[in-house]
Short mmCIF file of C-alpha atoms in Angstrom, two decimals:
data_model
loop_
_atom_site.label_atom_id
_atom_site.label_comp_id
_atom_site.label_asym_id
_atom_site.label_seq_id
_atom_site.Cartn_x
_atom_site.Cartn_y
_atom_site.Cartn_z
CA UNK A 1 16.39 18.53 99.98
CA UNK A 2 18.44 20.14 97.00
CA UNK A 3 21.75 18.74 98.31
CA UNK A 4 20.55 15.49 98.58
CA UNK A 5 19.36 15.49 95.13
CA UNK A 6 22.79 16.51 93.64
CA UNK A 7 24.28 14.00 95.43
CA UNK A 8 21.77 11.29 94.23
CA UNK A 9 22.61 12.92 90.37
CA UNK A 10 26.22 12.34 90.80
CA UNK A 11 25.85 9.05 92.27
CA UNK A 12 23.69 8.09 89.27
CA UNK A 13 26.10 9.63 87.01
CA UNK A 14 29.14 8.03 88.61
CA UNK A 15 28.96 4.41 86.55
CA UNK A 16 28.61 6.50 83.47
CA UNK A 17 31.77 8.44 84.13
CA UNK A 18 33.86 5.58 85.09
CA UNK A 19 32.85 3.07 82.30
CA UNK A 20 35.32 1.80 79.97
CA UNK A 21 36.75 4.16 76.71
CA UNK A 22 35.29 3.29 73.60
CA UNK A 23 37.17 2.83 70.43
CA UNK A 24 36.27 4.89 67.35
CA UNK A 25 37.36 4.71 63.76
CA UNK A 26 36.35 7.41 61.38
CA UNK A 27 36.00 6.29 57.56
CA UNK A 28 35.43 9.13 55.13
CA UNK A 29 33.72 7.73 52.25
CA UNK A 30 33.13 8.71 48.56
CA UNK A 31 33.06 12.06 47.41
CA UNK A 32 34.10 14.06 50.78
CA UNK A 33 35.88 17.39 50.28
CA UNK A 34 37.50 19.42 52.83
CA UNK A 35 37.93 22.95 51.52
CA UNK A 36 37.39 21.82 48.21
CA UNK A 37 40.07 19.19 48.42
CA UNK A 38 39.25 15.41 47.78
CA UNK A 39 39.90 13.64 51.02
CA UNK A 40 38.06 10.39 49.95
CA UNK A 41 38.76 6.79 51.14
CA UNK A 42 40.83 7.93 54.18
CA UNK A 43 40.42 6.11 57.58
CA UNK A 44 41.40 7.52 60.70
CA UNK A 45 41.49 5.73 64.53
CA UNK A 46 43.54 5.82 67.38
CA UNK A 47 46.82 4.85 65.92
CA UNK A 48 46.30 6.87 62.68
CA UNK A 49 45.00 10.27 62.90
CA UNK A 50 44.13 13.45 60.71
CA UNK A 51 44.31 17.07 61.21
CA UNK A 52 43.10 19.31 58.45
CA UNK A 53 43.89 23.28 58.00
CA UNK A 54 42.15 25.10 55.51
CA UNK A 55 43.65 28.54 54.61
CA UNK A 56 41.99 31.35 52.78
CA UNK A 57 45.19 32.48 51.78
CA UNK A 58 48.32 30.27 50.79
CA UNK A 59 49.53 28.29 53.87
CA UNK A 60 53.36 28.82 54.65
CA UNK A 61 54.08 25.10 54.12
CA UNK A 62 51.13 23.84 51.56
CA UNK A 63 50.72 19.96 51.24
CA UNK A 64 50.24 16.91 54.08
CA UNK A 65 52.94 15.47 55.84
CA UNK A 66 52.90 12.47 58.49
CA UNK A 67 53.99 13.39 61.75
CA UNK A 68 54.94 10.66 64.41
CA UNK A 69 53.57 11.48 68.19
CA UNK A 70 55.20 10.26 71.16
CA UNK A 71 52.56 7.38 71.87
CA UNK A 72 53.54 5.61 68.59
CA UNK A 73 50.59 7.01 66.98
CA UNK A 74 50.73 9.08 63.50
CA UNK A 75 49.28 12.35 62.55
CA UNK A 76 48.40 13.30 59.09
CA UNK A 77 48.69 17.10 59.26
CA UNK A 78 47.50 18.97 55.95
CA UNK A 79 47.70 22.62 55.42
CA UNK A 80 45.53 23.37 52.28
CA UNK A 81 44.42 26.47 50.74
CA UNK A 82 40.84 26.76 49.88
CA UNK A 83 39.49 26.20 46.58
CA UNK A 84 36.83 28.71 45.41
#
């Protein structure tokens, strides 16, 4: 009985797992801060990505840089020191 139930749950979940991938876009609005730094009015999607690292001490390479990825997209990598 339990084996049939788990099989039915798998069959029921299969359409959800095999569905189309959804596209997402993140828009950072007004007055948004990460670690005390202003990151307002930025948009990230599949082609433009963002990664923020926040450190308590001074990072080795502070600031933001754009990196090109193998799939043609770009990633904004920021190494920021936390503001108190």
